[in-house]
Amino acid sequence: MPQLPAPAYPADVRARLDADAKEVIARYPGSRSALLPLLHLVQSEEGYVSRTGMTFCAETLDLTTAEVTAVATFYSMYRRRPSGDYQVGVCTNTLCAVMGGDAIFDTLKEHLGVGNNETTDDGKVTLEHIECNAACDFAPVVMVNWEFFDNQTPESATQLVDDLIAGRTVEPTRGAPICSYKETARILAGFPDERPGAVEASGGAGAASLVGLKLAKGEALPKARVVAPRDGRPKEGQPHDAQVHDPSPTERLSSHDAPQQTSASDPAHPAGPAAEEGE
């Protein structure tokens, strides 16, 4: 059945959103580029992107509601129905899953009595699985309103949601202190986080990330375990005291190791004549 037109915002809300939208749009050379932050802005008003919010964005940016809807439905960060004060996302992508993410998600579903993208009856917690939190070196990872809780277990994640529901203070592993989902949406719209110390609390990369960065730069770690090239000679820059071993059949040398011999280039292992079709 056709839907009735979306209800308008109350006059005071519309006036406030108009002022905020004007500030956001001024940051961009073309007004339609402000659509993503404006969707966060209306989400900060209602806790999700309602039909009223999408109509506001369309009217403000001179877009059609179809254009706004296409964007709002494409990105998972925009909620399409009322959401809880705390958006609890459990990474269930490959690495987090095998490290315990699936177990965490199943435990929280049972503990909270909700399914994926569902909210507890008190309106406190919305639970969802997330494909990737971009924090594989801290797997398994849970996020609350996009702040990281690293190296979680079913027990620690259960305590986390219990603390959120009880109103107790929770501290993310990295990042700013937790605020409500509406407050988070306003920050994502591009407005400053004015809480004392919140910006400074963001911090830098964790220890696991820094180790990975060193390896990516080719900086050998003390007593590093490396796979020897096929010729057995240490690679340039490799420490002499590194623990070197011959690769097992299950280990694969990377493209940075010695070139692999192929039948076309290794006379000792010729390919032989090509077989006729059917042989």
PDB file of C-alpha atoms in Angstrom:
ATOM      1  CA  MET A   1       0.000   0.000   0.000  1.00  0.00           C
ATOM      2  CA  PRO A   2       1.260   3.530  -0.707  1.00  0.00           C
ATOM      3  CA  GLN A   3       2.703   5.257   2.351  1.00  0.00           C
ATOM      4  CA  LEU A   4       1.395   8.555   3.628  1.00  0.00           C
ATOM      5  CA  PRO A   5       3.817  11.477   3.378  1.00  0.00           C
ATOM      6  CA  ALA A   6       6.412  11.505   6.134  1.00  0.00           C
ATOM      7  CA  PRO A   7       5.424  13.747   9.060  1.00  0.00           C
ATOM      8  CA  ALA A   8       7.356  16.991   9.380  1.00  0.00           C
ATOM      9  CA  TYR A   9       9.739  17.738  12.223  1.00  0.00           C
ATOM     10  CA  PRO A  10       8.343  20.034  14.928  1.00  0.00           C
ATOM     11  CA  ALA A  11       9.150  23.678  14.225  1.00  0.00           C
ATOM     12  CA  ASP A  12      11.859  23.947  16.910  1.00  0.00           C
ATOM     13  CA  VAL A  13      13.563  20.750  15.747  1.00  0.00           C
ATOM     14  CA  ARG A  14      13.442  21.860  12.121  1.00  0.00           C
ATOM     15  CA  ALA A  15      14.972  25.230  12.989  1.00  0.00           C
ATOM     16  CA  ARG A  16      17.831  23.556  14.866  1.00  0.00           C
ATOM     17  CA  LEU A  17      18.493  21.053  12.082  1.00  0.00           C
ATOM     18  CA  ASP A  18      18.386  23.801   9.456  1.00  0.00           C
ATOM     19  CA  ALA A  19      21.101  25.712  11.323  1.00  0.00           C
ATOM     20  CA  ASP A  20      23.265  22.615  11.741  1.00  0.00           C
ATOM     21  CA  ALA A  21      22.749  21.577   8.107  1.00  0.00           C
ATOM     22  CA  LYS A  22      23.810  25.013   6.897  1.00  0.00           C
ATOM     23  CA  GLU A  23      27.079  24.623   8.826  1.00  0.00           C
ATOM     24  CA  VAL A  24      27.685  21.154   7.365  1.00  0.00           C
ATOM     25  CA  ILE A  25      26.907  22.139   3.763  1.00  0.00           C
ATOM     26  CA  ALA A  26      29.306  25.095   3.967  1.00  0.00           C
ATOM     27  CA  ARG A  27      32.212  22.638   4.224  1.00  0.00           C
ATOM     28  CA  TYR A  28      31.691  21.293   0.705  1.00  0.00           C
ATOM     29  CA  PRO A  29      32.010  22.865  -2.764  1.00  0.00           C
ATOM     30  CA  GLY A  30      28.828  21.054  -3.860  1.00  0.00           C
ATOM     31  CA  SER A  31      25.855  20.730  -1.539  1.00  0.00           C
ATOM     32  CA  ARG A  32      25.031  17.126  -2.444  1.00  0.00           C
ATOM     33  CA  SER A  33      28.427  16.086  -1.064  1.00  0.00           C
ATOM     34  CA  ALA A  34      26.991  16.817   2.390  1.00  0.00           C
ATOM     35  CA  LEU A  35      24.499  13.955   2.195  1.00  0.00           C
ATOM     36  CA  LEU A  36      26.460  11.470   4.315  1.00  0.00           C
ATOM     37  CA  PRO A  37      27.010  13.848   7.263  1.00  0.00           C
ATOM     38  CA  LEU A  38      23.413  15.067   7.007  1.00  0.00           C
ATOM     39  CA  LEU A  39      22.190  11.498   7.353  1.00  0.00           C
ATOM     40  CA  HIS A  40      24.277  11.233  10.513  1.00  0.00           C
ATOM     41  CA  LEU A  41      22.757  14.525  11.652  1.00  0.00           C
ATOM     42  CA  VAL A  42      19.164  13.338  11.344  1.00  0.00           C
ATOM     43  CA  GLN A  43      20.200  10.040  12.938  1.00  0.00           C
ATOM     44  CA  SER A  44      21.437  11.996  15.940  1.00  0.00           C
ATOM     45  CA  GLU A  45      17.946  13.451  16.306  1.00  0.00           C
ATOM     46  CA  GLU A  46      15.911  10.235  16.338  1.00  0.00           C
ATOM     47  CA  GLY A  47      18.479   7.478  16.767  1.00  0.00           C
ATOM     48  CA  TYR A  48      17.860   6.222  13.239  1.00  0.00           C
ATOM     49  CA  VAL A  49      17.248   7.590   9.741  1.00  0.00           C
ATOM     50  CA  SER A  50      13.496   7.943   9.519  1.00  0.00           C
ATOM     51  CA  ARG A  51      11.410   8.833   6.485  1.00  0.00           C
ATOM     52  CA  THR A  52      11.113  12.307   7.990  1.00  0.00           C
ATOM     53  CA  GLY A  53      14.899  12.533   8.181  1.00  0.00           C
ATOM     54  CA  MET A  54      15.338  11.431   4.577  1.00  0.00           C
ATOM     55  CA  THR A  55      12.731  13.974   3.427  1.00  0.00           C
ATOM     56  CA  PHE A  56      14.627  16.676   5.307  1.00  0.00           C
ATOM     57  CA  CYS A  57      17.901  15.700   3.605  1.00  0.00           C
ATOM     58  CA  ALA A  58      16.235  15.660   0.182  1.00  0.00           C
ATOM     59  CA  GLU A  59      14.641  19.074   0.626  1.00  0.00           C
ATOM     60  CA  THR A  60      17.802  20.610   2.079  1.00  0.00           C
ATOM     61  CA  LEU A  61      20.112  19.306  -0.663  1.00  0.00           C
ATOM     62  CA  ASP A  62      17.662  19.566  -3.572  1.00  0.00           C
ATOM     63  CA  LEU A  63      17.705  15.805  -4.115  1.00  0.00           C
ATOM     64  CA  THR A  64      14.904  13.339  -4.663  1.00  0.00           C
ATOM     65  CA  THR A  65      13.854  11.101  -1.813  1.00  0.00           C
ATOM     66  CA  ALA A  66      14.836   8.159  -4.021  1.00  0.00           C
ATOM     67  CA  GLU A  67      18.412   9.451  -4.216  1.00  0.00           C
ATOM     68  CA  VAL A  68      18.581   9.872  -0.446  1.00  0.00           C
ATOM     69  CA  THR A  69      17.006   6.474   0.185  1.00  0.00           C
ATOM     70  CA  ALA A  70      19.526   4.800  -2.125  1.00  0.00           C
ATOM     71  CA  VAL A  71      22.385   6.114   0.005  1.00  0.00           C
ATOM     72  CA  ALA A  72      20.718   5.539   3.380  1.00  0.00           C
ATOM     73  CA  THR A  73      19.996   1.905   2.528  1.00  0.00           C
ATOM     74  CA  PHE A  74      23.447   1.230   1.087  1.00  0.00           C
ATOM     75  CA  TYR A  75      25.527   1.956   4.203  1.00  0.00           C
ATOM     76  CA  SER A  76      25.060  -0.215   7.287  1.00  0.00           C
ATOM     77  CA  MET A  77      26.057   2.653   9.599  1.00  0.00           C
ATOM     78  CA  TYR A  78      22.643   4.218   9.014  1.00  0.00           C
ATOM     79  CA  ARG A  79      19.894   2.587  11.027  1.00  0.00           C
ATOM     80  CA  ARG A  80      16.523   2.214   9.313  1.00  0.00           C
ATOM     81  CA  ARG A  81      14.466   1.617  12.435  1.00  0.00           C
ATOM     82  CA  PRO A  82      14.605   2.730  16.091  1.00  0.00           C
ATOM     83  CA  SER A  83      17.842   1.599  17.702  1.00  0.00           C
ATOM     84  CA  GLY A  84      19.164   1.199  21.221  1.00  0.00           C
ATOM     85  CA  ASP A  85      21.289   3.630  23.179  1.00  0.00           C
ATOM     86  CA  TYR A  86      24.242   1.337  22.576  1.00  0.00           C
ATOM     87  CA  GLN A  87      24.954  -0.334  19.267  1.00  0.00           C
ATOM     88  CA  VAL A  88      26.903  -3.503  20.105  1.00  0.00           C
ATOM     89  CA  GLY A  89      28.574  -4.935  17.018  1.00  0.00           C
ATOM     90  CA  VAL A  90      30.345  -8.291  17.069  1.00  0.00           C
ATOM     91  CA  CYS A  91      32.779  -9.007  14.263  1.00  0.00           C
ATOM     92  CA  THR A  92      31.995 -12.382  12.699  1.00  0.00           C
ATOM     93  CA  ASN A  93      34.323 -12.117   9.732  1.00  0.00           C
ATOM     94  CA  THR A  94      36.796 -14.918   9.146  1.00  0.00           C
ATOM     95  CA  LEU A  95      39.598 -14.160  11.607  1.00  0.00           C
ATOM     96  CA  CYS A  96      37.394 -12.911  14.438  1.00  0.00           C
ATOM     97  CA  ALA A  97      35.023 -15.838  13.857  1.00  0.00           C
ATOM     98  CA  VAL A  98      37.699 -18.504  14.253  1.00  0.00           C
ATOM     99  CA  MET A  99      39.153 -16.638  17.242  1.00  0.00           C
ATOM    100  CA  GLY A 100      35.809 -16.714  19.026  1.00  0.00           C
ATOM    101  CA  GLY A 101      33.592 -14.080  17.397  1.00  0.00           C
ATOM    102  CA  ASP A 102      30.875 -16.566  16.475  1.00  0.00           C
ATOM    103  CA  ALA A 103      30.780 -17.858  20.049  1.00  0.00           C
ATOM    104  CA  ILE A 104      30.546 -14.301  21.392  1.00  0.00           C
ATOM    105  CA  PHE A 105      27.689 -13.436  19.054  1.00  0.00           C
ATOM    106  CA  ASP A 106      25.745 -16.596  19.898  1.00  0.00           C
ATOM    107  CA  THR A 107      26.281 -16.012  23.618  1.00  0.00           C
ATOM    108  CA  LEU A 108      25.043 -12.411  23.450  1.00  0.00           C
ATOM    109  CA  LYS A 109      21.981 -13.370  21.424  1.00  0.00           C
ATOM    110  CA  GLU A 110      20.988 -15.881  24.067  1.00  0.00           C
ATOM    111  CA  HIS A 111      21.933 -13.640  26.997  1.00  0.00           C
ATOM    112  CA  LEU A 112      20.058 -10.581  25.691  1.00  0.00           C
ATOM    113  CA  GLY A 113      17.174 -12.506  24.184  1.00  0.00           C
ATOM    114  CA  VAL A 114      17.496 -10.761  20.817  1.00  0.00           C
ATOM    115  CA  GLY A 115      18.517 -11.660  17.292  1.00  0.00           C
ATOM    116  CA  ASN A 116      20.666  -9.846  14.779  1.00  0.00           C
ATOM    117  CA  ASN A 117      19.699  -6.148  14.434  1.00  0.00           C
ATOM    118  CA  GLU A 118      17.241  -6.436  17.304  1.00  0.00           C
ATOM    119  CA  THR A 119      16.988  -4.261  20.415  1.00  0.00           C
ATOM    120  CA  THR A 120      16.434  -5.267  24.019  1.00  0.00           C
ATOM    121  CA  ASP A 121      13.021  -4.475  25.493  1.00  0.00           C
ATOM    122  CA  ASP A 122      14.459  -1.668  27.639  1.00  0.00           C
ATOM    123  CA  GLY A 123      15.824   0.071  24.530  1.00  0.00           C
ATOM    124  CA  LYS A 124      19.383  -0.036  25.829  1.00  0.00           C
ATOM    125  CA  VAL A 125      21.246  -2.406  23.490  1.00  0.00           C
ATOM    126  CA  THR A 126      20.953  -3.212  19.789  1.00  0.00           C
ATOM    127  CA  LEU A 127      22.970  -6.269  18.791  1.00  0.00           C
ATOM    128  CA  GLU A 128      24.352  -6.854  15.319  1.00  0.00           C
ATOM    129  CA  HIS A 129      27.047  -8.881  13.638  1.00  0.00           C
ATOM    130  CA  ILE A 130      29.587  -6.890  11.662  1.00  0.00           C
ATOM    131  CA  GLU A 131      31.532  -8.215   8.698  1.00  0.00           C
ATOM    132  CA  CYS A 132      34.786  -6.535   9.705  1.00  0.00           C
ATOM    133  CA  ASN A 133      35.826  -4.050  12.363  1.00  0.00           C
ATOM    134  CA  ALA A 134      39.228  -3.476  10.695  1.00  0.00           C
ATOM    135  CA  ALA A 135      41.015  -4.638  13.839  1.00  0.00           C
ATOM    136  CA  CYS A 136      42.092  -8.170  12.935  1.00  0.00           C
ATOM    137  CA  ASP A 137      45.222  -7.971  15.075  1.00  0.00           C
ATOM    138  CA  PHE A 138      43.010  -7.677  18.176  1.00  0.00           C
ATOM    139  CA  ALA A 139      40.556 -10.452  17.286  1.00  0.00           C
ATOM    140  CA  PRO A 140      37.940 -11.157  18.398  1.00  0.00           C
ATOM    141  CA  VAL A 141      36.638  -7.593  18.536  1.00  0.00           C
ATOM    142  CA  VAL A 142      33.387  -6.072  19.786  1.00  0.00           C
ATOM    143  CA  MET A 143      32.418  -2.465  19.149  1.00  0.00           C
ATOM    144  CA  VAL A 144      30.053  -0.270  21.151  1.00  0.00           C
ATOM    145  CA  ASN A 145      28.929   2.800  19.234  1.00  0.00           C
ATOM    146  CA  TRP A 146      32.033   2.329  17.053  1.00  0.00           C
ATOM    147  CA  GLU A 147      34.522   2.243  19.948  1.00  0.00           C
ATOM    148  CA  PHE A 148      36.810  -0.782  20.231  1.00  0.00           C
ATOM    149  CA  PHE A 149      36.715  -3.539  22.823  1.00  0.00           C
ATOM    150  CA  ASP A 150      39.594  -5.823  21.852  1.00  0.00           C
ATOM    151  CA  ASN A 151      40.449  -9.462  22.580  1.00  0.00           C
ATOM    152  CA  GLN A 152      37.001 -10.299  23.857  1.00  0.00           C
ATOM    153  CA  THR A 153      35.595 -13.558  25.190  1.00  0.00           C
ATOM    154  CA  PRO A 154      31.975 -14.638  25.654  1.00  0.00           C
ATOM    155  CA  GLU A 155      32.369 -13.894  29.367  1.00  0.00           C
ATOM    156  CA  SER A 156      33.865 -10.407  28.944  1.00  0.00           C
ATOM    157  CA  ALA A 157      31.307  -9.474  26.277  1.00  0.00           C
ATOM    158  CA  THR A 158      28.468 -10.598  28.538  1.00  0.00           C
ATOM    159  CA  GLN A 159      29.829  -8.445  31.365  1.00  0.00           C
ATOM    160  CA  LEU A 160      30.132  -5.553  28.918  1.00  0.00           C
ATOM    161  CA  VAL A 161      26.475  -5.553  27.882  1.00  0.00           C
ATOM    162  CA  ASP A 162      25.378  -6.065  31.506  1.00  0.00           C
ATOM    163  CA  ASP A 163      27.347  -2.962  32.497  1.00  0.00           C
ATOM    164  CA  LEU A 164      25.832  -0.963  29.659  1.00  0.00           C
ATOM    165  CA  ILE A 165      22.303  -1.943  30.640  1.00  0.00           C
ATOM    166  CA  ALA A 166      22.974  -1.190  34.309  1.00  0.00           C
ATOM    167  CA  GLY A 167      24.375   2.241  33.468  1.00  0.00           C
ATOM    168  CA  ARG A 168      27.831   1.452  34.764  1.00  0.00           C
ATOM    169  CA  THR A 169      30.865   3.128  33.197  1.00  0.00           C
ATOM    170  CA  VAL A 170      32.667   1.042  30.590  1.00  0.00           C
ATOM    171  CA  GLU A 171      36.039   1.902  29.121  1.00  0.00           C
ATOM    172  CA  PRO A 172      36.943   0.926  25.547  1.00  0.00           C
ATOM    173  CA  THR A 173      40.292  -0.691  24.902  1.00  0.00           C
ATOM    174  CA  ARG A 174      41.125   2.163  22.547  1.00  0.00           C
ATOM    175  CA  GLY A 175      39.342   5.367  21.726  1.00  0.00           C
ATOM    176  CA  ALA A 176      37.123   7.922  23.396  1.00  0.00           C
ATOM    177  CA  PRO A 177      34.791   7.157  26.307  1.00  0.00           C
ATOM    178  CA  ILE A 178      31.438   5.658  25.357  1.00  0.00           C
ATOM    179  CA  CYS A 179      28.560   8.029  24.679  1.00  0.00           C
ATOM    180  CA  SER A 180      25.035   7.359  23.447  1.00  0.00           C
ATOM    181  CA  TYR A 181      24.342   6.345  19.876  1.00  0.00           C
ATOM    182  CA  LYS A 182      22.661   9.690  19.163  1.00  0.00           C
ATOM    183  CA  GLU A 183      25.699  11.566  20.497  1.00  0.00           C
ATOM    184  CA  THR A 184      27.985   9.363  18.403  1.00  0.00           C
ATOM    185  CA  ALA A 185      25.936  10.142  15.294  1.00  0.00           C
ATOM    186  CA  ARG A 186      26.330  13.884  15.877  1.00  0.00           C
ATOM    187  CA  ILE A 187      30.108  13.485  16.153  1.00  0.00           C
ATOM    188  CA  LEU A 188      30.109  11.500  12.896  1.00  0.00           C
ATOM    189  CA  ALA A 189      28.159  14.347  11.313  1.00  0.00           C
ATOM    190  CA  GLY A 190      31.273  16.436  11.845  1.00  0.00           C
ATOM    191  CA  PHE A 191      30.523  18.307  15.049  1.00  0.00           C
ATOM    192  CA  PRO A 192      33.220  18.392  17.733  1.00  0.00           C
ATOM    193  CA  ASP A 193      33.196  16.055  20.687  1.00  0.00           C
ATOM    194  CA  GLU A 194      33.116  18.602  23.491  1.00  0.00           C
ATOM    195  CA  ARG A 195      33.451  16.132  26.369  1.00  0.00           C
ATOM    196  CA  PRO A 196      36.564  16.936  28.440  1.00  0.00           C
ATOM    197  CA  GLY A 197      39.450  14.676  27.486  1.00  0.00           C
ATOM    198  CA  ALA A 198      37.495  12.716  24.871  1.00  0.00           C
ATOM    199  CA  VAL A 199      39.687  13.659  21.927  1.00  0.00           C
ATOM    200  CA  GLU A 200      42.932  13.032  23.804  1.00  0.00           C
ATOM    201  CA  ALA A 201      41.665   9.618  24.887  1.00  0.00           C
ATOM    202  CA  SER A 202      41.678   8.378  21.309  1.00  0.00           C
ATOM    203  CA  GLY A 203      45.333   7.353  21.620  1.00  0.00           C
ATOM    204  CA  GLY A 204      47.449   5.665  18.975  1.00  0.00           C
ATOM    205  CA  ALA A 205      47.919   2.217  17.556  1.00  0.00           C
ATOM    206  CA  GLY A 206      48.087  -0.807  19.827  1.00  0.00           C
ATOM    207  CA  ALA A 207      51.113  -3.004  20.341  1.00  0.00           C
ATOM    208  CA  ALA A 208      49.936  -5.681  17.907  1.00  0.00           C
ATOM    209  CA  SER A 209      49.450  -3.110  15.148  1.00  0.00           C
ATOM    210  CA  LEU A 210      52.912  -1.663  15.728  1.00  0.00           C
ATOM    211  CA  VAL A 211      54.536  -5.107  15.455  1.00  0.00           C
ATOM    212  CA  GLY A 212      52.705  -5.656  12.179  1.00  0.00           C
ATOM    213  CA  LEU A 213      53.882  -2.261  10.956  1.00  0.00           C
ATOM    214  CA  LYS A 214      57.503  -3.161  11.683  1.00  0.00           C
ATOM    215  CA  LEU A 215      57.160  -6.400   9.753  1.00  0.00           C
ATOM    216  CA  ALA A 216      55.481  -4.610   6.850  1.00  0.00           C
ATOM    217  CA  LYS A 217      58.433  -2.211   6.708  1.00  0.00           C
ATOM    218  CA  GLY A 218      60.863  -5.110   6.644  1.00  0.00           C
ATOM    219  CA  GLU A 219      62.232  -4.375  10.095  1.00  0.00           C
ATOM    220  CA  ALA A 220      63.255  -7.714  11.565  1.00  0.00           C
ATOM    221  CA  LEU A 221      62.239  -8.375  15.150  1.00  0.00           C
ATOM    222  CA  PRO A 222      64.677  -9.846  17.710  1.00  0.00           C
ATOM    223  CA  LYS A 223      65.002 -13.599  17.286  1.00  0.00           C
ATOM    224  CA  ALA A 224      62.529 -13.468  14.437  1.00  0.00           C
ATOM    225  CA  ARG A 225      61.465 -16.779  12.944  1.00  0.00           C
ATOM    226  CA  VAL A 226      61.771 -16.550   9.189  1.00  0.00           C
ATOM    227  CA  VAL A 227      61.558 -18.998   6.320  1.00  0.00           C
ATOM    228  CA  ALA A 228      64.863 -19.450   4.478  1.00  0.00           C
ATOM    229  CA  PRO A 229      65.068 -18.858   0.743  1.00  0.00           C
ATOM    230  CA  ARG A 230      65.478 -21.951  -1.426  1.00  0.00           C
ATOM    231  CA  ASP A 231      69.207 -21.378  -1.748  1.00  0.00           C
ATOM    232  CA  GLY A 232      69.592 -21.352   2.040  1.00  0.00           C
ATOM    233  CA  ARG A 233      71.398 -18.005   2.133  1.00  0.00           C
ATOM    234  CA  PRO A 234      70.144 -15.300   4.510  1.00  0.00           C
ATOM    235  CA  LYS A 235      68.354 -12.518   2.729  1.00  0.00           C
ATOM    236  CA  GLU A 236      69.847  -9.053   2.654  1.00  0.00           C
ATOM    237  CA  GLY A 237      69.100  -7.262   5.907  1.00  0.00           C
ATOM    238  CA  GLN A 238      68.172 -10.459   7.745  1.00  0.00           C
ATOM    239  CA  PRO A 239      69.793 -10.657  11.202  1.00  0.00           C
ATOM    240  CA  HIS A 240      72.436 -13.379  11.465  1.00  0.00           C
ATOM    241  CA  ASP A 241      70.991 -14.657  14.731  1.00  0.00           C
ATOM    242  CA  ALA A 242      67.507 -15.096  13.321  1.00  0.00           C
ATOM    243  CA  GLN A 243      66.053 -18.563  13.734  1.00  0.00           C
ATOM    244  CA  VAL A 244      66.095 -19.898  10.192  1.00  0.00           C
ATOM    245  CA  HIS A 245      64.589 -23.204   9.164  1.00  0.00           C
ATOM    246  CA  ASP A 246      63.753 -25.042   5.997  1.00  0.00           C
ATOM    247  CA  PRO A 247      60.134 -24.641   4.982  1.00  0.00           C
ATOM    248  CA  SER A 248      57.862 -27.600   5.509  1.00  0.00           C
ATOM    249  CA  PRO A 249      55.547 -28.773   2.711  1.00  0.00           C
ATOM    250  CA  THR A 250      52.690 -26.872   4.349  1.00  0.00           C
ATOM    251  CA  GLU A 251      54.581 -23.562   4.378  1.00  0.00           C
ATOM    252  CA  ARG A 252      54.479 -21.298   1.391  1.00  0.00           C
ATOM    253  CA  LEU A 253      57.256 -18.929   0.548  1.00  0.00           C
ATOM    254  CA  SER A 254      56.090 -15.441  -0.213  1.00  0.00           C
ATOM    255  CA  SER A 255      56.782 -13.607  -3.448  1.00  0.00           C
ATOM    256  CA  HIS A 256      59.609 -11.806  -1.618  1.00  0.00           C
ATOM    257  CA  ASP A 257      61.604 -15.023  -1.290  1.00  0.00           C
ATOM    258  CA  ALA A 258      63.760 -16.637  -3.943  1.00  0.00           C
ATOM    259  CA  PRO A 259      61.987 -17.175  -7.286  1.00  0.00           C
ATOM    260  CA  GLN A 260      60.413 -20.582  -7.555  1.00  0.00           C
ATOM    261  CA  GLN A 261      61.618 -22.911 -10.282  1.00  0.00           C
ATOM    262  CA  THR A 262      59.031 -23.924 -12.836  1.00  0.00           C
ATOM    263  CA  SER A 263      59.045 -26.716 -15.390  1.00  0.00           C
ATOM    264  CA  ALA A 264      59.783 -24.189 -18.095  1.00  0.00           C
ATOM    265  CA  SER A 265      62.852 -22.821 -16.334  1.00  0.00           C
ATOM    266  CA  ASP A 266      64.174 -25.837 -14.423  1.00  0.00           C
ATOM    267  CA  PRO A 267      65.984 -28.314 -16.714  1.00  0.00           C
ATOM    268  CA  ALA A 268      66.081 -30.875 -13.900  1.00  0.00           C
ATOM    269  CA  HIS A 269      62.302 -31.040 -13.845  1.00  0.00           C
ATOM    270  CA  PRO A 270      61.093 -30.770 -17.418  1.00  0.00           C
ATOM    271  CA  ALA A 271      57.390 -30.741 -18.128  1.00  0.00           C
ATOM    272  CA  GLY A 272      57.687 -33.414 -20.784  1.00  0.00           C
ATOM    273  CA  PRO A 273      55.652 -33.614 -23.960  1.00  0.00           C
ATOM    274  CA  ALA A 274      52.109 -32.408 -23.854  1.00  0.00           C
ATOM    275  CA  ALA A 275      49.554 -35.203 -23.711  1.00  0.00           C
ATOM    276  CA  GLU A 276      47.078 -35.687 -26.498  1.00  0.00           C
ATOM    277  CA  GLU A 277      43.467 -34.897 -25.790  1.00  0.00           C
ATOM    278  CA  GLY A 278      41.823 -37.792 -23.979  1.00  0.00           C
ATOM    279  CA  GLU A 279      45.043 -39.336 -22.656  1.00  0.00           C
TER     280      GLU A 279
END
